[in-house]
């Protein structure tokens, strides 16, 4: 009787629904361990080593490395004021760091030093036009949120959004130079396609991307 009411088609649909629910549940926020703020090369040595590289190993970056990297990029370095490792015009803190990992896209939450999931799946390839982006373990995407720049002209939004993102990118360059990681900042992005994928609003603008990994 049960077999007659619940055919194989329905069973398959139920199984697929259960599977997609299980996959969606897999992508949880990632809480980083505290950053290791005592490590690293002296600044002058890091500056000497800073360079762009486009040869990436596929090996994933360990959690501690991601923690250090995101904190260096735009973490809170003065908890009493909530200010960050990168400066922003009028302390708007309007640039979000999207973190594109093989398992999904996340956004960095500096206040709690964690990653919040945005979308599940491997979208590394969508972060750029160059071949290495889809194999490197990490792509960062810098998004300026014009909604957080009140009382400013369009010109100011464009100018400050871009400069504020560039400060973050330079922090990442210096951290990578210090740690021997390969890195390149990239403007070559299909912004329309990536914005759709990352579910951005019209007033959230993709400025730059940056690929990071172990050198090959
Ligand atoms: C705004 C900006 C956009 C860039 N876009 C790309 C890019 O799309 N792809 C790429 O491979 N490199 C890109 N680069 C990296 C430059 O090519 C690189 O910084 C330049 O060749 C100097 O090399 P260096 O970083 O090793 O000093 C970009 C750099 C900047 C500052």
Tab-separated table of C-alpha atoms and ligand atoms in Angstrom:
chain	number	residue	atom	x	y	z
A	1	UNK	CA	0.000	0.000	0.000
A	2	UNK	CA	2.733	2.454	1.039
A	3	UNK	CA	4.679	1.496	-2.088
A	4	UNK	CA	1.738	2.351	-4.287
A	5	UNK	CA	1.326	5.827	-2.663
A	6	UNK	CA	5.040	6.740	-2.540
A	7	UNK	CA	6.565	5.979	-5.918
A	8	UNK	CA	10.303	5.912	-6.743
A	9	UNK	CA	10.142	9.441	-8.193
A	10	UNK	CA	8.974	10.889	-4.893
A	11	UNK	CA	11.638	8.970	-2.976
A	12	UNK	CA	14.355	10.379	-5.256
A	13	UNK	CA	12.999	13.929	-4.831
A	14	UNK	CA	12.972	13.500	-1.032
A	15	UNK	CA	16.522	12.124	-1.072
A	16	UNK	CA	17.766	15.047	-3.195
A	17	UNK	CA	16.008	17.560	-0.935
A	18	UNK	CA	17.649	15.951	2.104
A	19	UNK	CA	21.042	16.012	0.380
A	20	UNK	CA	20.830	19.703	-0.551
A	21	UNK	CA	19.708	20.527	3.003
A	22	UNK	CA	22.708	18.620	4.356
A	23	UNK	CA	25.059	20.514	1.985
A	24	UNK	CA	23.549	23.894	2.934
A	25	UNK	CA	23.939	23.031	6.620
A	26	UNK	CA	27.603	22.189	6.042
A	27	UNK	CA	28.534	25.789	5.336
A	28	UNK	CA	28.750	27.330	8.759
A	29	UNK	CA	30.456	30.486	10.006
A	30	UNK	CA	34.184	29.981	10.507
A	31	UNK	CA	35.534	31.264	13.813
A	32	UNK	CA	39.230	32.024	13.528
A	33	UNK	CA	41.772	31.450	16.264
A	34	UNK	CA	43.341	34.726	17.455
A	35	UNK	CA	45.920	36.172	15.029
A	36	UNK	CA	49.599	35.645	15.813
A	37	UNK	CA	50.595	39.281	16.127
A	38	UNK	CA	54.138	38.545	17.336
A	39	UNK	CA	55.351	36.747	14.195
A	40	UNK	CA	56.746	38.014	10.932
A	41	UNK	CA	59.718	39.669	9.310
A	42	UNK	CA	60.714	43.234	10.174
A	43	UNK	CA	58.841	45.748	8.026
A	44	UNK	CA	61.865	46.767	5.952
A	45	UNK	CA	62.519	43.147	4.989
A	46	UNK	CA	58.862	42.625	4.076
A	47	UNK	CA	58.946	45.731	1.887
A	48	UNK	CA	62.084	44.415	0.207
A	49	UNK	CA	60.294	41.156	-0.591
A	50	UNK	CA	56.896	42.574	-1.643
A	51	UNK	CA	56.016	41.468	-5.156
A	52	UNK	CA	53.243	40.076	-7.349
A	53	UNK	CA	53.370	36.391	-8.195
A	54	UNK	CA	51.069	34.343	-10.415
A	55	UNK	CA	52.306	30.831	-9.648
A	56	UNK	CA	50.206	29.211	-6.952
A	57	UNK	CA	50.271	25.778	-5.393
A	58	UNK	CA	46.832	24.239	-4.844
A	59	UNK	CA	47.542	23.381	-1.185
A	60	UNK	CA	44.956	24.927	1.192
A	61	UNK	CA	46.044	27.554	3.677
A	62	UNK	CA	45.746	26.409	7.318
A	63	UNK	CA	43.204	28.100	9.588
A	64	UNK	CA	45.907	29.950	11.545
A	65	UNK	CA	47.331	31.357	8.299
A	66	UNK	CA	43.859	32.547	7.237
A	67	UNK	CA	43.360	34.100	10.665
A	68	UNK	CA	46.651	35.997	10.458
A	69	UNK	CA	46.008	37.031	6.853
A	70	UNK	CA	42.485	38.405	7.427
A	71	UNK	CA	43.545	40.225	10.564
A	72	UNK	CA	46.495	41.769	8.702
A	73	UNK	CA	44.162	42.681	5.837
A	74	UNK	CA	41.544	44.538	7.829
A	75	UNK	CA	41.291	43.214	11.377
A	76	UNK	CA	40.670	45.294	14.486
A	77	UNK	CA	44.011	46.388	15.924
A	78	UNK	CA	42.610	48.805	18.543
A	79	UNK	CA	39.719	47.073	20.312
A	80	UNK	CA	38.967	50.142	22.419
A	81	UNK	CA	37.920	52.094	19.306
A	82	UNK	CA	37.188	49.230	16.889
A	83	UNK	CA	39.623	50.726	14.390
A	84	UNK	CA	41.353	48.553	11.848
A	85	UNK	CA	44.752	47.623	10.390
A	86	UNK	CA	43.777	49.538	7.224
A	87	UNK	CA	42.699	53.186	7.276
A	88	UNK	CA	39.391	54.359	5.767
A	89	UNK	CA	38.121	57.790	4.814
A	90	UNK	CA	36.221	59.264	7.784
A	91	UNK	CA	36.560	55.872	9.481
A	92	UNK	CA	33.614	54.652	7.382
A	93	UNK	CA	35.024	51.101	7.341
A	94	UNK	CA	32.987	50.622	4.192
A	95	UNK	CA	35.074	47.959	2.472
A	96	UNK	CA	34.048	44.342	3.037
A	97	UNK	CA	36.507	41.533	2.421
A	98	UNK	CA	34.802	38.626	0.665
A	99	UNK	CA	36.723	35.388	1.101
A	100	UNK	CA	36.378	32.890	-1.728
A	101	UNK	CA	37.399	29.397	-0.614
A	102	UNK	CA	36.885	26.090	-2.473
A	103	UNK	CA	33.817	25.315	-0.330
A	104	UNK	CA	32.091	28.674	-0.583
A	105	UNK	CA	32.089	32.448	-0.423
A	106	UNK	CA	32.260	34.139	2.987
A	107	UNK	CA	32.466	37.697	4.233
A	108	UNK	CA	34.947	38.681	6.935
A	109	UNK	CA	33.454	39.976	10.174
A	110	UNK	CA	36.282	41.903	11.842
A	111	UNK	CA	34.307	42.511	15.051
A	112	UNK	CA	34.392	38.817	15.944
A	113	UNK	CA	37.289	37.797	13.658
A	114	UNK	CA	35.224	35.227	11.786
A	115	UNK	CA	33.822	34.438	8.348
A	116	UNK	CA	30.092	34.499	7.635
A	117	UNK	CA	28.864	32.307	4.764
A	118	UNK	CA	27.409	34.065	1.715
A	119	UNK	CA	27.027	31.305	-0.851
A	120	UNK	CA	27.916	27.604	-0.984
A	121	UNK	CA	30.080	26.124	-3.749
A	122	UNK	CA	33.395	26.598	-5.512
A	123	UNK	CA	33.289	30.020	-7.200
A	124	UNK	CA	37.008	30.730	-7.352
A	125	UNK	CA	36.966	30.792	-11.158
A	126	UNK	CA	34.338	33.561	-11.124
A	127	UNK	CA	36.708	35.913	-9.255
A	128	UNK	CA	38.863	36.617	-12.296
A	129	UNK	CA	39.811	36.006	-15.873
A	130	UNK	CA	43.248	34.443	-15.326
A	131	UNK	CA	43.757	30.688	-15.183
A	132	UNK	CA	45.426	30.568	-11.762
A	133	UNK	CA	42.385	31.955	-9.905
A	134	UNK	CA	40.479	28.687	-10.031
A	135	UNK	CA	43.299	26.579	-8.581
A	136	UNK	CA	44.722	28.905	-5.928
A	137	UNK	CA	43.361	28.147	-2.430
A	138	UNK	CA	42.207	31.682	-1.689
A	139	UNK	CA	40.801	34.667	-3.546
A	140	UNK	CA	39.855	37.820	-1.662
A	141	UNK	CA	37.368	40.261	-3.179
A	142	UNK	CA	37.196	43.839	-1.905
A	143	UNK	CA	33.712	45.334	-2.001
A	144	UNK	CA	33.018	48.971	-1.244
A	145	UNK	CA	29.594	49.532	0.294
A	146	UNK	CA	28.450	52.961	-0.873
A	147	UNK	CA	25.582	52.677	1.598
A	148	UNK	CA	28.120	53.221	4.384
A	149	UNK	CA	29.446	56.493	2.910
A	150	UNK	CA	26.790	59.019	3.904
A	151	UNK	CA	26.859	62.663	2.809
A	152	UNK	CA	29.407	62.012	0.045
A	153	UNK	CA	29.315	62.724	-3.673
A	154	UNK	CA	29.553	59.958	-6.285
A	155	UNK	CA	33.101	61.133	-7.001
A	156	UNK	CA	34.077	60.755	-3.336
A	157	UNK	CA	32.445	57.342	-3.106
A	158	UNK	CA	34.428	56.102	-6.113
A	159	UNK	CA	37.683	57.662	-4.961
A	160	UNK	CA	37.571	56.667	-1.310
A	161	UNK	CA	36.101	53.226	-1.992
A	162	UNK	CA	39.030	52.450	-4.273
A	163	UNK	CA	41.747	53.901	-2.059
A	164	UNK	CA	40.390	52.202	1.071
A	165	UNK	CA	40.354	48.828	-0.710
A	166	UNK	CA	43.913	49.391	-1.916
A	167	UNK	CA	45.152	49.878	1.652
A	168	UNK	CA	43.750	46.467	2.540
A	169	UNK	CA	45.380	44.934	-0.523
A	170	UNK	CA	48.753	46.392	0.461
A	171	UNK	CA	48.405	44.971	3.980
A	172	UNK	CA	47.860	41.565	2.383
A	173	UNK	CA	50.884	42.063	0.127
A	174	UNK	CA	53.070	42.828	3.138
A	175	UNK	CA	51.761	39.914	5.199
A	176	UNK	CA	52.419	37.575	2.273
A	177	UNK	CA	55.917	38.997	1.768
A	178	UNK	CA	56.594	38.406	5.448
A	179	UNK	CA	55.273	34.825	5.370
A	180	UNK	CA	56.647	33.722	2.000
A	181	UNK	CA	53.200	33.430	0.403
A	182	UNK	CA	52.473	34.082	-3.280
A	183	UNK	CA	50.031	36.920	-3.957
A	184	UNK	CA	48.723	39.168	-6.723
A	185	UNK	CA	46.138	41.930	-6.635
A	186	UNK	CA	43.774	41.902	-9.602
A	187	UNK	CA	41.525	44.353	-11.368
A	188	UNK	CA	40.654	41.900	-14.141
A	189	UNK	CA	37.234	40.755	-12.883
A	190	UNK	CA	33.843	40.288	-14.508
A	191	UNK	CA	32.242	42.516	-11.894
A	192	UNK	CA	28.661	42.134	-13.085
A	193	UNK	CA	28.749	38.339	-12.974
A	194	UNK	CA	30.619	38.180	-9.666
A	195	UNK	CA	28.339	40.750	-8.004
A	196	UNK	CA	25.315	38.647	-8.946
A	197	UNK	CA	26.918	35.503	-7.621
A	198	UNK	CA	27.880	37.173	-4.345
A	199	UNK	CA	24.343	38.599	-4.052
A	200	UNK	CA	25.549	42.212	-3.851
A	201	UNK	CA	23.218	45.186	-3.867
A	202	UNK	CA	23.595	47.838	-6.589
A	203	UNK	CA	25.410	50.161	-4.170
A	204	UNK	CA	28.025	47.527	-3.272
A	205	UNK	CA	30.908	47.866	-5.737
A	206	UNK	CA	33.599	45.299	-6.420
A	207	UNK	CA	36.918	47.167	-6.434
A	208	UNK	CA	39.689	44.584	-6.616
A	209	UNK	CA	40.407	40.919	-6.057
A	210	UNK	CA	43.577	39.366	-4.663
A	211	UNK	CA	44.783	35.804	-5.020
A	212	UNK	CA	46.850	34.191	-2.255
A	213	UNK	CA	48.499	30.796	-1.847
A	214	UNK	CA	51.744	28.944	-1.373
A	215	UNK	CA	54.227	29.568	-4.183
A	216	UNK	CA	54.524	26.771	-6.746
B	1	LIG	C1	44.928	48.297	-9.496
B	1	LIG	C2	45.752	47.095	-9.928
B	1	LIG	C3	45.183	46.151	-10.749
B	1	LIG	C4	45.913	45.012	-11.119
B	1	LIG	N1	45.299	44.058	-11.868
B	1	LIG	C5	45.979	42.922	-12.164
B	1	LIG	C6	45.312	41.849	-12.844
B	1	LIG	O1	44.136	41.920	-13.178
B	1	LIG	N2	46.025	40.718	-13.087
B	1	LIG	C7	47.339	40.594	-12.698
B	1	LIG	O2	47.921	39.537	-12.963
B	1	LIG	N3	47.982	41.575	-12.050
B	1	LIG	C8	47.339	42.726	-11.769
B	1	LIG	N4	47.957	43.725	-11.039
B	1	LIG	C9	49.342	43.513	-10.573
B	1	LIG	C10	50.316	44.369	-11.390
B	1	LIG	O3	50.457	43.808	-12.679
B	1	LIG	C11	51.662	44.401	-10.654
B	1	LIG	O4	51.500	45.041	-9.421
B	1	LIG	C12	52.694	45.133	-11.489
B	1	LIG	O5	53.042	44.403	-12.618
B	1	LIG	C13	53.959	45.423	-10.688
B	1	LIG	O6	54.498	44.199	-10.192
B	1	LIG	P1	54.793	44.034	-8.628
B	1	LIG	O7	53.484	44.029	-7.904
B	1	LIG	O8	55.503	42.713	-8.501
B	1	LIG	O9	55.635	45.184	-8.212
B	1	LIG	C14	47.265	44.865	-10.683
B	1	LIG	C15	47.821	45.835	-9.858
B	1	LIG	C16	47.082	46.936	-9.462
B	1	LIG	C17	47.716	47.936	-8.535
